[in-house]
Amino acid sequence: MVDMSKVKVTNIMADGSICEDLSTYLETHTLPDDVLRMILGFIRDGRAIREQRERGASHE
């Protein structure tokens, strides 16, 4: 197992800046439209996969 106390995560943003706290990042920054479309696409794709699995399970 990995000793998580020794793990360090560095959040390097698209503009090259380093973000210390992702929880407050969106309070001072906006996401580009392309990123918003990608996130929305991930959500839609995930929903479609889940619904397809649920339909498959109900036919068994």
Backbone as a printed PyTorch tensor [residue, N CA C, xyz], in Angstrom:
tensor([[[  0.8310,  -1.1930,   0.0000],
         [  0.0000,   0.0000,   0.0000],
         [  0.8680,   1.2460,   0.0000]],

        [[  0.3090,   2.3220,  -0.4740],
         [  1.0090,   3.5960,  -0.5230],
         [  0.7540,   4.3590,   0.7680]],

        [[  1.8130,   4.8860,   1.3400],
         [  1.6860,   5.7280,   2.5330],
         [  1.2170,   7.1030,   2.0790]],

        [[ -0.0890,   7.3770,   2.2110],
         [ -0.6670,   8.6200,   1.7050],
         [ -0.1290,   9.8620,   2.4160]],

        [[  0.4540,   9.7130,   3.5750],
         [  0.9980,  10.8780,   4.2680],
         [  2.2270,  11.4230,   3.5380]],

        [[  2.8130,  10.6120,   2.6670],
         [  3.9890,  11.0510,   1.9320],
         [  3.6710,  11.4660,   0.5000]],

        [[  2.3950,  11.4100,   0.1240],
         [  1.9790,  11.7820,  -1.2240],
         [  1.7570,  13.2760,  -1.2840]],

        [[  2.2800,  13.9070,  -2.3480],
         [  2.0670,  15.3370,  -2.5430],
         [  1.4380,  15.5380,  -3.9140]],

        [[  0.3380,  16.2540,  -3.9570],
         [ -0.3580,  16.5510,  -5.2020],
         [ -0.1210,  18.0080,  -5.5390]],

        [[  0.2970,  18.2540,  -6.7720],
         [  0.4740,  19.6260,  -7.2520],
         [ -0.5310,  19.8490,  -8.3670]],

        [[ -1.4070,  20.8140,  -8.1880],
         [ -2.4430,  21.1250,  -9.1720],
         [ -1.9110,  22.1760, -10.1290]],

        [[ -1.4970,  21.7410, -11.3170],
         [ -0.9980,  22.6640, -12.3320],
         [ -2.1470,  22.9420, -13.2910]],

        [[ -2.5450,  24.1850, -13.3670],
         [ -3.6940,  24.5660, -14.1540],
         [ -3.2980,  24.7610, -15.6180]],

        [[ -4.3020,  24.8890, -16.4950],
         [ -4.0610,  25.0070, -17.9330],
         [ -3.2030,  26.2160, -18.2810]],

        [[ -3.2800,  27.2690, -17.4860],
         [ -2.4750,  28.4610, -17.7710],
         [ -1.0720,  28.3690, -17.1780]],

        [[ -0.7440,  27.2300, -16.5810],
         [  0.5820,  27.0280, -16.0120],
         [  0.7060,  27.4240, -14.5520]],

        [[ -0.3140,  28.0460, -14.0060],
         [ -0.2620,  28.4410, -12.6030],
         [ -0.4680,  27.2210, -11.7140]],

        [[ -0.0370,  27.3440, -10.4780],
         [ -0.2090,  26.2790,  -9.4970],
         [ -1.3180,  26.6930,  -8.5490]],

        [[ -2.2840,  25.8110,  -8.3720],
         [ -3.4250,  26.0890,  -7.5090],
         [ -3.2720,  25.2890,  -6.2220]],

        [[ -3.1660,  25.9780,  -5.1270],
         [ -3.0010,  25.3200,  -3.8300],
         [ -4.2920,  24.7070,  -3.3140]],

        [[ -5.4290,  25.3190,  -3.6390],
         [ -6.7070,  24.8740,  -3.0830],
         [ -7.7700,  24.8420,  -4.1750]],

        [[ -8.0440,  23.6500,  -4.7030],
         [ -9.0320,  23.5270,  -5.7770],
         [-10.4420,  23.8890,  -5.3210]],

        [[-10.7120,  23.7560,  -4.0340],
         [-12.0640,  24.0390,  -3.5510],
         [-12.4230,  25.5110,  -3.7090]],

        [[-11.4550,  26.3900,  -3.7790],
         [-11.7400,  27.8220,  -3.9460],
         [-11.3840,  28.3300,  -5.3380]],

        [[-10.8750,  27.4600,  -6.2030],
         [-10.4130,  27.8870,  -7.5270],
         [-11.5190,  28.5520,  -8.3310]],

        [[-12.7000,  27.9570,  -8.3340],
         [-13.7820,  28.4930,  -9.1520],
         [-14.3790,  29.7820,  -8.5930]],

        [[-14.0200,  30.1390,  -7.3780],
         [-14.4790,  31.4200,  -6.8330],
         [-13.7810,  32.5840,  -7.5150]],

        [[-12.5860,  32.3420,  -8.0390],
         [-11.8060,  33.4200,  -8.6550],
         [-11.5030,  33.1710, -10.1270]],

        [[-11.8930,  32.0180, -10.6680],
         [-11.6220,  31.6820, -12.0580],
         [-12.8760,  31.1120, -12.7120]],

        [[-12.9780,  31.2710, -14.0160],
         [-14.0490,  30.6200, -14.7610],
         [-13.4210,  29.5800, -15.6760]],

        [[-14.1620,  28.5350, -15.9290],
         [-13.6700,  27.4920, -16.8160],
         [-13.9380,  27.8800, -18.2650]],

        [[-13.0190,  27.5660, -19.1540],
         [-13.2540,  27.8410, -20.5790],
         [-14.4590,  27.0560, -21.0930]],

        [[-15.1140,  27.5850, -22.1200],
         [-16.2980,  26.9280, -22.6650],
         [-16.0070,  25.4930, -23.1020]],

        [[-14.8250,  25.2610, -23.6810],
         [-14.4770,  23.9010, -24.1160],
         [-14.4790,  22.9400, -22.9350]],

        [[-13.9690,  23.3760, -21.7900],
         [-13.9220,  22.5220, -20.6030],
         [-15.3360,  22.2520, -20.0960]],

        [[-16.1600,  23.2740, -20.0840],
         [-17.5430,  23.0890, -19.6450],
         [-18.2680,  22.0950, -20.5480]],

        [[-18.0370,  22.1920, -21.8770],
         [-18.6600,  21.2470, -22.8030],
         [-18.1460,  19.8300, -22.5720]],

        [[-16.8560,  19.6870, -22.2800],
         [-16.3070,  18.3560, -22.0050],
         [-16.9340,  17.7470, -20.7600]],

        [[-17.0320,  18.5360, -19.6910],
         [-17.6190,  18.0460, -18.4430],
         [-19.0660,  17.6360, -18.6760]],

        [[-19.8140,  18.4690, -19.3900],
         [-21.2020,  18.1430, -19.6870],
         [-21.2810,  16.8610, -20.5190]],

        [[-20.3690,  16.6890, -21.4530],
         [-20.3250,  15.4650, -22.2520],
         [-20.0550,  14.2410, -21.3990]],

        [[-19.1190,  14.3590, -20.4340],
         [-18.8330,  13.2420, -19.5250],
         [-20.0710,  12.8680, -18.7220]],

        [[-20.7920,  13.8690, -18.2620],
         [-21.9990,  13.6260, -17.4760],
         [-23.0450,  12.9200, -18.3300]],

        [[-23.2510,  13.4200, -19.5570],
         [-24.2430,  12.8060, -20.4530],
         [-23.8520,  11.3740, -20.8140]],

        [[-22.5800,  11.1680, -21.1340],
         [-22.1120,   9.8230, -21.4870],
         [-22.3030,   8.8610, -20.3180]],

        [[-21.9630,   9.3190, -19.1120],
         [-22.1260,   8.4800, -17.9280],
         [-23.5760,   8.1320, -17.6790]],

        [[-24.4470,   9.1080, -17.8670],
         [-25.8780,   8.8570, -17.6820],
         [-26.3740,   7.8260, -18.7030]],

        [[-25.9490,   7.9680, -19.9530],
         [-26.3790,   7.0350, -21.0010],
         [-25.8990,   5.6230, -20.6950]],

        [[-24.6670,   5.4820, -20.2390],
         [-24.1250,   4.1640, -19.8850],
         [-24.9100,   3.5610, -18.7300]],

        [[-25.1730,   4.3860, -17.7040],
         [-25.9270,   3.8930, -16.5450],
         [-27.3320,   3.4510, -16.9450]],

        [[-28.0090,   4.2600, -17.7960],
         [-29.3640,   3.9140, -18.2220],
         [-29.3540,   2.6420, -19.0680]],

        [[-28.3380,   2.4930, -19.9180],
         [-28.2300,   1.2960, -20.7420],
         [-28.0230,   0.0620, -19.8670]],

        [[-27.1900,   0.1740, -18.8510],
         [-26.9690,  -0.9550, -17.9310],
         [-28.2390,  -1.2940, -17.1620]],

        [[-28.9580,  -0.2560, -16.7410],
         [-30.1920,  -0.4930, -15.9940],
         [-31.2370,  -1.1730, -16.8780]],

        [[-31.3190,  -0.7690, -18.1530],
         [-32.2540,  -1.4270, -19.0680],
         [-31.8480,  -2.8750, -19.2940]],

        [[-30.5470,  -3.1250, -19.4180],
         [-30.0440,  -4.4850, -19.6010],
         [-30.3420,  -5.3570, -18.4000]],

        [[-30.2010,  -4.8000, -17.2150],
         [-30.4490,  -5.5590, -15.9890],
         [-31.9290,  -5.8630, -15.8250]],

        [[-32.7870,  -4.9910, -16.2950],
         [-34.2140,  -5.2220, -16.1340],
         [-34.7410,  -6.2670, -17.1080]],

        [[-33.9780,  -6.5640, -18.1830],
         [-34.3870,  -7.5740, -19.1550],
         [-33.9230,  -8.9650, -18.7820]],

        [[-33.0810,  -9.0780, -17.7770],
         [-32.5540, -10.3920, -17.3860],
         [-33.4810, -11.1270, -16.4640]]])
